[in-house]
Coordinates of N, CA and C in Angstrom, one line a residue:
Chain J
D211 N 1.0 -1.2 0.0 CA 0.0 0.0 0.1 C 0.9 1.3 0.0
A212 N 0.3 2.4 -0.6 CA 1.2 3.7 -0.8 C 1.3 4.2 0.6
D213 N 2.3 4.9 1.0 CA 2.6 5.3 2.2 C 1.8 6.9 2.5
V214 N 1.4 7.5 1.3 CA 0.6 8.6 1.5 C -0.5 8.2 0.6
T215 N -1.7 8.5 0.8 CA -2.9 8.4 0.1 C -3.5 9.7 0.1
Q216 N -4.3 10.0 -1.2 CA -5.3 11.0 -1.3 C -6.3 10.6 -1.8
T217 N -7.5 11.1 -1.3 CA -9.0 10.9 -1.8 C -9.7 12.0 -1.9
P218 N -10.5 12.3 -2.9 CA -10.5 11.5 -4.2 C -9.3 11.7 -5.2
R219 N -9.1 11.1 -6.2 CA -8.1 11.1 -7.0 C -8.4 12.2 -8.1
N220 N -9.8 12.1 -8.4 CA -10.3 13.2 -9.5 C -11.6 13.6 -9.0
R221 N -11.9 15.0 -9.1 CA -13.0 15.5 -8.5 C -13.4 16.5 -9.5
I222 N -14.8 16.7 -9.9 CA -15.4 17.8 -10.8 C -16.4 18.5 -9.7
T223 N -16.4 19.6 -9.7 CA -17.4 20.4 -8.8 C -17.9 21.6 -9.5
K224 N -18.9 22.2 -8.9 CA -19.3 23.5 -9.4 C -19.0 24.7 -8.5
T225 N -19.0 25.8 -9.1 CA -18.6 27.2 -8.4 C -19.7 27.3 -7.1
G226 N -18.9 27.5 -6.2 CA -20.0 27.7 -4.8 C -20.0 26.5 -3.9
K227 N -19.6 25.4 -4.4 CA -19.7 24.2 -3.6 C -18.6 24.1 -2.7
R228 N -18.8 23.4 -1.6 CA -17.8 23.0 -0.6 C -17.3 21.6 -0.9
I229 N -15.9 21.5 -1.0 CA -15.3 20.3 -1.2 C -14.2 20.1 -0.1
M230 N -13.9 18.8 0.0 CA -12.9 18.4 1.1 C -12.1 17.4 0.4
L231 N -10.8 17.6 0.5 CA -9.8 16.6 0.0 C -9.2 16.1 1.2
E232 N -8.9 14.8 1.2 CA -8.4 14.2 2.2 C -6.9 13.4 2.0
C233 N -6.0 13.4 3.0 CA -4.9 12.8 2.9 C -4.6 12.0 4.1
S234 N -4.1 10.8 3.9 CA -3.6 9.8 4.9 C -2.3 9.3 4.7
Q235 N -1.6 9.1 5.9 CA -0.4 8.8 5.6 C 0.0 7.6 6.8
T236 N 0.9 6.5 6.3 CA 1.4 5.6 7.2 C 2.7 5.5 7.5
K237 N 3.4 6.7 7.2 CA 4.9 6.8 7.4 C 5.3 7.3 8.7
G238 N 4.2 7.7 9.5 CA 4.6 7.9 11.0 C 5.1 9.3 11.2
H239 N 5.2 10.1 10.0 CA 5.9 11.4 10.0 C 4.8 12.5 10.8
D240 N 5.5 13.5 11.4 CA 4.7 14.4 12.3 C 4.4 15.6 11.2
R241 N 4.9 15.9 10.1 CA 4.6 17.1 9.3 C 4.0 16.7 8.3
M242 N 2.8 17.5 8.0 CA 2.1 17.4 6.9 C 1.9 18.7 6.0
Y243 N 1.6 18.6 4.6 CA 1.7 19.5 3.9 C 0.6 19.5 2.8
W244 N -0.1 20.7 2.3 CA -0.7 20.9 1.1 C -0.3 21.7 0.1
Y245 N 0.1 21.2 -0.9 CA 0.6 22.1 -2.2 C -0.6 21.9 -3.3
R246 N -0.5 23.1 -4.2 CA -1.3 22.9 -5.4 C -0.2 23.2 -6.7
Q247 N -0.6 22.6 -7.7 CA 0.2 22.8 -8.9 C -0.5 23.2 -10.0
D248 N 0.0 24.3 -10.6 CA -0.7 24.8 -11.7 C 0.4 24.8 -12.9
P249 N -0.3 24.6 -14.2 CA 0.7 24.5 -15.2 C 1.7 25.5 -15.4
G250 N 3.0 25.3 -15.4 CA 3.9 26.3 -15.7 C 4.3 27.0 -14.5
L251 N 3.6 26.6 -13.2 CA 4.0 27.5 -12.1 C 4.6 26.8 -10.9
G252 N 4.8 25.5 -11.2 CA 5.4 24.7 -10.1 C 4.5 24.4 -9.1
L253 N 4.9 24.1 -7.9 CA 3.9 23.8 -6.7 C 4.2 24.9 -5.8
R254 N 3.0 25.2 -5.2 CA 3.0 26.4 -4.1 C 2.4 25.8 -2.9
L255 N 2.8 26.3 -1.7 CA 2.3 25.7 -0.4 C 1.0 26.6 0.1
I256 N 0.1 25.7 0.4 CA -1.3 26.1 0.9 C -1.3 26.4 2.3
Y257 N -1.1 25.0 3.2 CA -1.0 25.0 4.4 C 0.1 23.8 5.0
Y258 N 0.5 24.0 6.1 CA 1.3 23.0 6.8 C 1.1 22.7 8.1
S259 N 1.3 21.7 8.7 CA 1.0 21.3 10.1 C 2.1 20.6 10.6
F260 N 2.6 20.9 11.8 CA 3.7 20.3 12.5 C 3.2 19.1 13.4
D261 N 2.0 19.2 13.8 CA 1.4 18.1 14.6 C 0.0 18.7 14.8
V262 N -0.8 17.6 15.5 CA -2.3 17.9 15.5 C -2.8 19.3 15.8
K263 N -2.0 20.0 16.9 CA -2.3 21.3 17.4 C -1.5 22.5 16.8
D264 N -0.9 22.2 15.6 CA -0.1 23.3 15.0 C -0.5 23.4 13.7
I265 N -1.1 24.4 13.0 CA -1.5 24.5 11.6 C -0.8 25.9 11.3
N266 N -0.4 26.0 10.0 CA 0.2 27.3 9.7 C -0.1 27.6 8.2
K267 N -0.4 28.8 7.8 CA -0.7 29.2 6.4 C 0.5 29.1 5.8
G268 N 0.6 28.8 4.4 CA 1.5 28.8 3.5 C 1.4 30.1 2.7
E269 N 2.0 29.9 1.5 CA 2.0 31.1 0.5 C 0.6 31.4 0.2
I270 N -0.2 30.4 -0.3 CA -1.6 30.8 -0.9 C -2.7 30.2 -0.1
S271 N -2.9 30.6 1.0 CA -4.0 30.0 1.9 C -5.3 30.4 1.8
D272 N -5.5 31.8 1.2 CA -6.8 32.4 0.9 C -7.8 31.5 0.1
G273 N -9.1 31.3 0.8 CA -9.7 30.4 0.0 C -10.1 28.9 0.4
Y274 N -8.9 28.6 1.4 CA -8.9 27.3 1.8 C -8.6 27.1 3.2
S275 N -9.0 26.1 3.8 CA -8.9 25.8 5.2 C -8.4 24.3 5.5
V276 N -7.9 24.0 6.5 CA -7.4 22.5 6.8 C -7.8 22.2 8.1
S277 N -7.8 20.8 8.3 CA -8.1 20.1 9.5 C -7.0 19.1 9.8
R278 N -6.5 19.0 10.8 CA -5.4 17.9 11.1 C -6.2 17.1 12.1
Q279 N -6.9 15.9 11.9 CA -7.7 15.3 12.6 C -7.1 14.2 13.5
A280 N -5.8 13.7 13.1 CA -5.0 13.0 13.7 C -3.5 13.1 13.1
Q281 N -2.6 12.4 13.7 CA -1.3 12.6 13.2 C -1.2 12.1 11.7
A282 N -1.9 11.2 11.4 CA -2.0 10.5 10.1 C -3.0 11.1 9.0
K283 N -3.8 12.1 9.6 CA -4.7 12.7 8.5 C -4.8 14.1 8.6
F284 N -4.8 14.7 7.3 CA -4.8 16.2 7.1 C -5.7 16.4 6.0
S285 N -6.8 17.2 6.2 CA -7.8 17.5 5.2 C -7.8 18.9 4.6
L286 N -8.0 19.0 3.3 CA -8.0 20.6 2.8 C -9.4 20.7 2.5
S287 N -9.9 21.9 2.8 CA -11.5 22.3 2.3 C -11.4 23.6 1.5
L288 N -12.2 23.6 0.6 CA -12.4 24.6 -0.3 C -13.9 25.0 0.2
E289 N -14.0 26.0 1.0 CA -15.2 26.4 1.6 C -16.4 26.7 0.5
S290 N -16.0 27.5 -0.6 CA -16.9 27.9 -1.9 C -15.9 27.8 -3.0
A291 N -16.0 26.7 -3.6 CA -15.1 26.7 -4.7 C -15.1 27.7 -5.9
I292 N -14.1 28.1 -6.5 CA -14.3 28.9 -7.7 C -13.3 28.4 -8.7
P293 N -13.6 28.8 -10.1 CA -12.8 28.2 -11.1 C -11.4 28.3 -11.0
N294 N -10.9 29.4 -10.4 CA -9.3 29.5 -10.6 C -8.7 28.6 -9.3
Q295 N -9.5 27.7 -8.7 CA -9.0 26.7 -7.8 C -8.8 25.3 -8.4
T296 N -9.2 25.5 -9.9 CA -8.7 24.1 -10.6 C -7.4 24.0 -10.6
A297 N -6.9 22.9 -10.2 CA -5.4 22.5 -10.0 C -5.2 21.2 -9.7
L298 N -3.9 20.9 -9.5 CA -3.7 19.5 -9.1 C -3.1 19.6 -7.6
Y299 N -3.6 19.0 -6.8 CA -3.5 19.3 -5.2 C -2.7 18.1 -4.7
F300 N -1.4 18.4 -4.1 CA -0.7 17.4 -3.5 C -0.6 17.5 -1.9
C301 N -0.6 16.2 -1.2 CA -0.2 16.3 0.0 C 1.1 15.7 0.3
A302 N 1.7 16.2 1.2 CA 3.1 15.5 1.5 C 3.4 15.4 2.9
T303 N 4.4 14.8 3.3 CA 4.7 14.4 4.7 C 6.3 14.4 5.0
S304 N 6.8 14.9 6.2 CA 8.2 14.9 6.3 C 8.3 14.5 7.8
T305 N 9.7 14.1 8.1 CA 9.9 13.7 9.4 C 10.1 14.9 10.2
G306 N 10.1 14.9 11.7 CA 10.3 15.8 12.6 C 11.5 16.5 12.3
G307 N 11.5 18.0 12.4 CA 12.5 18.8 12.2 C 12.4 19.5 10.8
G308 N 11.7 18.7 10.1 CA 11.3 19.3 8.6 C 12.6 19.4 7.8
E309 N 13.6 18.8 8.2 CA 14.8 18.9 7.2 C 15.0 17.7 6.4
G310 N 14.2 16.6 6.6 CA 14.2 15.7 5.7 C 13.4 15.8 4.3
A311 N 13.4 14.8 3.6 CA 12.6 15.1 2.4 C 11.2 15.0 2.6
Q312 N 10.4 15.6 1.7 CA 9.1 15.5 1.7 C 8.6 14.5 0.8
Y313 N 7.8 13.8 1.2 CA 7.0 12.6 0.3 C 5.7 12.9 0.0
F314 N 5.4 12.8 -1.3 CA 4.2 13.4 -1.8 C 3.2 12.1 -2.1
G315 N 2.0 12.5 -1.9 CA 0.9 11.5 -2.3 C 0.8 11.7 -3.8
P316 N -0.2 10.8 -4.4 CA -0.4 10.9 -5.9 C -1.0 11.9 -6.4
G317 N -1.7 12.7 -5.8 CA -2.2 14.1 -6.1 C -3.8 13.8 -6.3
T318 N -4.5 14.9 -6.4 CA -6.0 15.1 -6.7 C -6.2 16.1 -7.8
R319 N -6.7 15.7 -8.8 CA -6.9 16.7 -9.8 C -8.5 17.2 -9.6
L320 N -8.6 18.5 -9.4 CA -9.8 19.2 -9.3 C -10.2 20.1 -10.3
L321 N -11.3 20.0 -10.8 CA -12.0 20.9 -11.8 C -13.2 21.4 -11.2
V322 N -13.1 22.9 -11.2 CA -14.1 23.6 -10.5 C -14.8 24.3 -11.9
L323 N -16.1 23.9 -12.1 CA -16.9 24.5 -13.2 C -17.6 25.8 -13.0
Chain F
A132 N 13.3 36.7 1.0 CA 12.5 35.6 0.6 C 13.1 34.6 -0.3
Q133 N 12.8 33.4 -0.4 CA 13.4 32.3 -1.1 C 12.9 32.3 -2.7
K134 N 13.9 31.9 -3.6 CA 13.6 31.7 -5.0 C 14.4 30.8 -5.6
V135 N 13.5 29.9 -6.6 CA 14.3 29.0 -7.2 C 14.1 29.2 -8.6
T136 N 14.9 29.3 -9.5 CA 14.7 29.4 -10.8 C 15.4 28.3 -11.7
Q137 N 14.4 27.9 -12.5 CA 14.9 26.7 -13.5 C 14.5 27.4 -14.9
A138 N 15.5 27.8 -15.4 CA 15.4 28.8 -16.6 C 15.0 27.9 -17.8
Q139 N 15.4 26.7 -17.9 CA 15.1 25.8 -18.9 C 13.5 25.3 -18.9
T140 N 12.6 25.8 -19.7 CA 11.3 25.4 -19.5 C 11.2 23.9 -20.1
E141 N 11.8 23.7 -21.1 CA 11.8 22.3 -22.0 C 13.1 22.2 -22.6
I142 N 13.6 21.0 -22.6 CA 14.6 20.2 -22.9 C 14.5 19.0 -23.8
S143 N 14.7 18.8 -25.1 CA 14.5 17.7 -25.9 C 15.9 17.2 -26.3
V144 N 16.2 15.9 -26.3 CA 17.5 15.3 -26.5 C 17.2 14.0 -27.2
V145 N 18.1 13.5 -27.7 CA 17.9 12.0 -28.2 C 18.6 11.0 -27.3
E146 N 17.7 10.0 -27.3 CA 18.2 9.0 -26.3 C 19.8 8.8 -26.2
K147 N 20.3 8.6 -25.1 CA 21.8 8.1 -25.0 C 22.6 9.5 -24.9
E148 N 22.0 10.6 -25.1 CA 22.7 11.9 -24.8 C 22.8 12.2 -23.4
D149 N 23.8 13.0 -23.1 CA 23.8 13.6 -21.6 C 23.1 14.8 -21.6
V150 N 22.5 15.1 -20.5 CA 21.6 16.4 -20.5 C 21.7 16.8 -18.9
T151 N 22.0 18.2 -18.8 CA 22.1 19.0 -17.6 C 20.9 19.9 -17.5
L152 N 20.2 19.7 -16.3 CA 19.2 20.7 -15.8 C 19.7 21.7 -14.9
D153 N 19.4 22.8 -15.2 CA 19.9 24.0 -14.4 C 18.8 24.3 -13.2
C154 N 19.6 24.7 -12.2 CA 18.8 25.1 -10.9 C 19.5 26.2 -10.3
V155 N 19.0 27.4 -10.1 CA 19.7 28.4 -9.4 C 18.7 29.1 -8.2
Y156 N 19.3 29.1 -7.1 CA 18.4 29.5 -6.0 C 18.8 30.8 -5.3
E157 N 17.8 31.4 -4.6 CA 18.3 32.6 -3.9 C 17.7 32.4 -2.4
T158 N 18.5 32.7 -1.4 CA 18.2 32.7 0.1 C 19.1 33.5 0.8
R159 N 18.7 34.2 1.8 CA 19.6 34.9 2.7 C 20.1 33.9 3.9
D160 N 19.4 32.9 4.0 CA 19.8 31.9 5.1 C 21.0 31.1 4.8
T161 N 21.7 30.8 6.1 CA 23.0 30.1 5.8 C 22.9 28.6 5.9
T162 N 21.6 28.3 6.3 CA 21.4 26.6 6.6 C 20.0 26.8 5.7
Y163 N 20.3 25.7 4.6 CA 19.2 25.5 3.8 C 19.3 24.1 3.2
Y164 N 18.4 23.6 2.4 CA 18.3 22.2 1.9 C 17.8 22.3 0.5
L165 N 18.5 21.6 -0.4 CA 18.2 21.6 -1.8 C 17.6 20.3 -2.2
F166 N 16.6 20.1 -3.0 CA 16.1 18.9 -3.4 C 15.6 19.0 -5.0
W167 N 15.8 17.7 -5.6 CA 15.2 17.5 -6.9 C 14.1 16.4 -6.9
Y168 N 13.0 16.6 -7.6 CA 11.8 15.7 -7.6 C 11.6 15.6 -9.2
K169 N 11.2 14.4 -9.4 CA 10.9 14.0 -10.9 C 9.3 13.8 -10.9
Q170 N 8.7 14.5 -12.0 CA 7.2 14.1 -12.1 C 6.9 13.4 -13.3
P171 N 6.9 12.2 -13.5 CA 6.6 11.6 -14.7 C 5.4 11.7 -15.3
P172 N 5.0 11.4 -16.4 CA 3.6 11.7 -17.1 C 2.5 11.0 -16.3
S173 N 2.7 10.2 -15.5 CA 1.6 9.7 -14.5 C 1.3 10.7 -13.3
G174 N 2.1 11.6 -13.2 CA 1.7 12.9 -12.3 C 2.2 12.8 -10.9
E175 N 2.7 11.5 -10.5 CA 3.3 11.6 -9.0 C 4.7 12.4 -9.0
L176 N 5.1 12.7 -7.7 CA 6.3 13.3 -7.5 C 7.2 12.4 -6.9
V177 N 8.2 12.2 -7.4 CA 9.3 11.2 -6.9 C 10.6 12.1 -6.3
F178 N 11.0 11.8 -5.3 CA 12.0 12.1 -4.5 C 13.3 11.6 -5.0
L179 N 14.2 12.7 -5.4 CA 15.5 12.1 -6.0 C 16.7 12.3 -5.1
I180 N 16.7 13.5 -4.5 CA 18.0 13.9 -3.7 C 17.6 15.0 -2.8
R181 N 18.3 15.1 -1.8 CA 18.5 16.2 -0.7 C 19.8 16.6 -0.5
R182 N 20.1 17.8 -0.5 CA 21.5 18.2 0.0 C 21.3 19.3 0.8
N183 N 22.2 19.2 1.9 CA 22.2 20.7 2.7 C 23.3 21.4 2.5
S184 N 23.2 22.8 3.0 CA 24.0 23.9 2.5 C 25.5 23.7 3.0
F185 N 25.6 22.9 3.8 CA 27.1 22.6 4.3 C 27.6 21.6 3.8
D186 N 27.1 20.9 2.7 CA 27.8 19.8 2.2 C 27.9 20.1 0.7
E187 N 29.0 20.4 0.1 CA 29.2 20.8 -1.2 C 29.7 19.6 -2.2
Q188 N 29.8 18.5 -1.6 CA 30.3 17.3 -2.3 C 29.2 17.0 -3.5
N189 N 29.8 16.8 -4.5 CA 28.9 16.3 -5.6 C 28.4 14.9 -5.3
E190 N 27.3 14.6 -5.9 CA 26.7 13.1 -5.6 C 26.4 12.4 -7.0
I191 N 26.9 11.2 -7.1 CA 26.4 10.3 -8.2 C 25.6 9.3 -7.8
S192 N 24.4 9.0 -8.6 CA 23.8 7.9 -8.3 C 23.3 7.3 -9.5
G193 N 24.1 6.1 -10.0 CA 23.8 5.4 -11.2 C 24.2 6.6 -12.4
R194 N 23.2 6.9 -13.2 CA 23.2 7.7 -14.3 C 23.0 9.1 -13.9
Y195 N 22.6 9.3 -12.8 CA 22.1 10.7 -12.3 C 23.4 11.2 -11.4
S196 N 23.7 12.5 -11.5 CA 24.7 13.3 -10.7 C 24.1 14.6 -10.6
W197 N 24.8 15.1 -9.4 CA 24.4 16.5 -8.9 C 25.7 17.3 -8.6
N198 N 25.4 18.6 -9.1 CA 26.6 19.4 -9.0 C 26.2 20.7 -7.9
F199 N 26.6 20.8 -6.9 CA 26.1 21.8 -5.9 C 27.3 22.9 -6.0
Q200 N 27.0 24.2 -6.1 CA 28.1 25.1 -6.1 C 27.5 26.4 -5.3
K201 N 27.8 26.5 -3.9 CA 27.4 27.6 -3.4 C 27.9 29.1 -3.8
S202 N 29.0 29.0 -4.5 CA 29.6 30.3 -5.0 C 28.8 30.8 -6.2
T203 N 28.0 30.1 -6.9 CA 27.2 30.4 -7.8 C 25.6 30.2 -7.4
S204 N 25.4 29.7 -6.3 CA 24.0 29.3 -5.9 C 23.4 28.6 -6.9
S205 N 24.0 27.5 -7.1 CA 23.3 26.5 -8.3 C 23.5 25.1 -7.7
F206 N 22.5 24.4 -8.2 CA 22.6 23.0 -7.9 C 21.9 22.2 -9.3
N207 N 22.8 21.9 -9.8 CA 22.5 21.4 -11.2 C 22.5 19.8 -11.4
F208 N 21.6 19.3 -12.3 CA 21.3 17.8 -12.1 C 21.7 17.3 -13.6
T209 N 22.6 16.5 -13.7 CA 22.9 15.8 -15.1 C 22.5 14.3 -15.1
I210 N 21.9 14.1 -16.1 CA 21.5 12.7 -16.5 C 22.6 12.3 -17.6
T211 N 23.3 11.1 -17.5 CA 24.1 10.6 -18.4 C 23.5 9.5 -19.0
A212 N 23.8 9.4 -20.4 CA 23.2 8.3 -21.3 C 21.6 8.3 -21.1
S213 N 21.0 9.4 -21.4 CA 19.6 9.6 -21.1 C 18.8 8.3 -21.8
Q214 N 17.7 8.1 -21.1 CA 16.8 7.0 -21.7 C 15.3 7.5 -21.8
V215 N 14.5 6.9 -22.6 CA 13.2 7.3 -22.6 C 12.5 7.4 -21.4
V216 N 12.7 6.5 -20.6 CA 12.2 6.5 -19.2 C 12.4 7.8 -18.3
D217 N 13.5 8.5 -18.7 CA 13.8 9.7 -18.0 C 12.9 11.0 -18.4
S218 N 12.1 10.6 -19.3 CA 11.2 11.8 -19.8 C 10.2 12.2 -18.7
A219 N 10.3 13.3 -18.5 CA 9.5 13.8 -17.2 C 9.7 15.3 -17.0
V220 N 8.9 15.9 -16.0 CA 9.1 17.2 -15.4 C 10.0 16.9 -14.1
Y221 N 11.0 18.0 -14.2 CA 12.1 17.8 -13.1 C 11.9 19.1 -12.3
F222 N 11.6 18.9 -11.0 CA 11.6 20.4 -10.3 C 12.8 20.4 -9.2
C223 N 13.3 21.4 -9.1 CA 14.2 21.8 -8.0 C 13.5 22.4 -6.9
A224 N 14.1 22.2 -5.6 CA 13.1 23.0 -4.5 C 14.2 23.4 -3.4
L225 N 13.8 24.3 -2.6 CA 14.7 24.9 -1.6 C 13.8 25.0 -0.3
L226 N 14.5 24.5 0.7 CA 14.0 24.7 2.1 C 14.9 25.4 2.9
T227 N 14.3 26.3 3.6 CA 14.9 27.2 4.7 C 14.3 27.4 5.9
R228 N 15.1 27.9 6.9 CA 14.7 27.8 8.2 C 14.1 29.4 8.5
G229 N 14.7 30.2 7.8 CA 14.4 31.7 8.2 C 13.1 32.4 7.8
G230 N 12.4 31.8 6.7 CA 11.3 32.4 6.4 C 10.0 32.4 7.3
G231 N 10.0 31.4 8.0 CA 8.9 31.1 8.9 C 8.0 29.9 8.2
A232 N 7.8 30.0 7.1 CA 7.1 28.8 6.3 C 8.0 27.7 6.4
D233 N 7.5 26.6 6.3 CA 8.3 25.2 6.5 C 8.1 24.4 5.2
G234 N 7.5 25.0 4.2 CA 7.3 24.1 3.1 C 8.4 24.5 2.1
L235 N 8.4 23.6 1.2 CA 9.5 23.9 -0.1 C 9.1 25.0 -1.0
T236 N 9.9 25.6 -1.4 CA 9.8 26.6 -2.5 C 10.3 25.8 -3.8
F237 N 9.4 25.7 -4.8 CA 9.7 25.1 -6.1 C 10.1 26.0 -7.0
G238 N 11.1 25.5 -8.0 CA 11.1 26.1 -9.3 C 10.0 25.8 -10.2
K239 N 9.8 26.2 -11.2 CA 8.6 26.1 -12.2 C 8.8 24.9 -13.1
G240 N 9.8 24.1 -12.9 CA 10.2 22.7 -13.5 C 10.7 22.9 -14.8
T241 N 11.4 21.9 -15.3 CA 12.0 21.7 -16.6 C 11.3 20.5 -17.1
H242 N 10.6 20.6 -18.5 CA 10.1 19.4 -19.0 C 11.3 18.7 -20.0
L243 N 11.7 17.7 -19.4 CA 12.8 16.9 -20.2 C 12.1 15.8 -21.1
I244 N 12.3 15.9 -22.4 CA 11.8 14.9 -23.4 C 13.0 14.2 -24.0
I245 N 12.9 12.9 -23.9 CA 14.1 12.1 -24.4 C 13.3 11.2 -25.6
Q246 N 13.9 11.7 -26.9 CA 13.4 11.0 -28.0 C 14.2 9.8 -28.5
P247 N 13.5 8.8 -28.6 CA 14.1 7.5 -29.1 C 15.0 7.5 -30.4

């Protein structure tokens, strides 16, 4: 089984809808991240979490919220989806200290109509 | 602020040629970490290498090699004897401690096409 899983893998939704993307990991890492990838722009950090009680905004947090339900679970929500949130979303994990490599899930392709 | 520049948007070579992907970074921190990731057409991100700012030794792993030069703020990636399976988008990324955010700063990626 994959160490970092994301559900759903693909999602189509309409403008104004609330949507949640979920991430689970079995690596035992304490740090988790959410990124979005847009064509030609690389990946940009949305939110990150050092542990269940520590949530931090990244570069592009507006329009998003997160929940760290457990060490192994980190969810990303779009409260009211808009078309420019159409992107590929990645969850990642890393070991304590944050100096290790970040390991990414398979990604979720989101299309907002 | 941190920045990573991958000036080569796309590179196309014929199989078995050597190819170098350039990465230039900017940071004011003295402690930082550099990474390369591979994103094949299937879309996942595969970790290739991590290097900290205190270790300028070049590294070789099979056909892959990395050249880290602090004097030019570069961390270049060379594939020797390229193969079709090397076709992917490659990202260089930077992690620092001074900016507050703990996530990676990515370059925009280089799309490498290996033609048979």
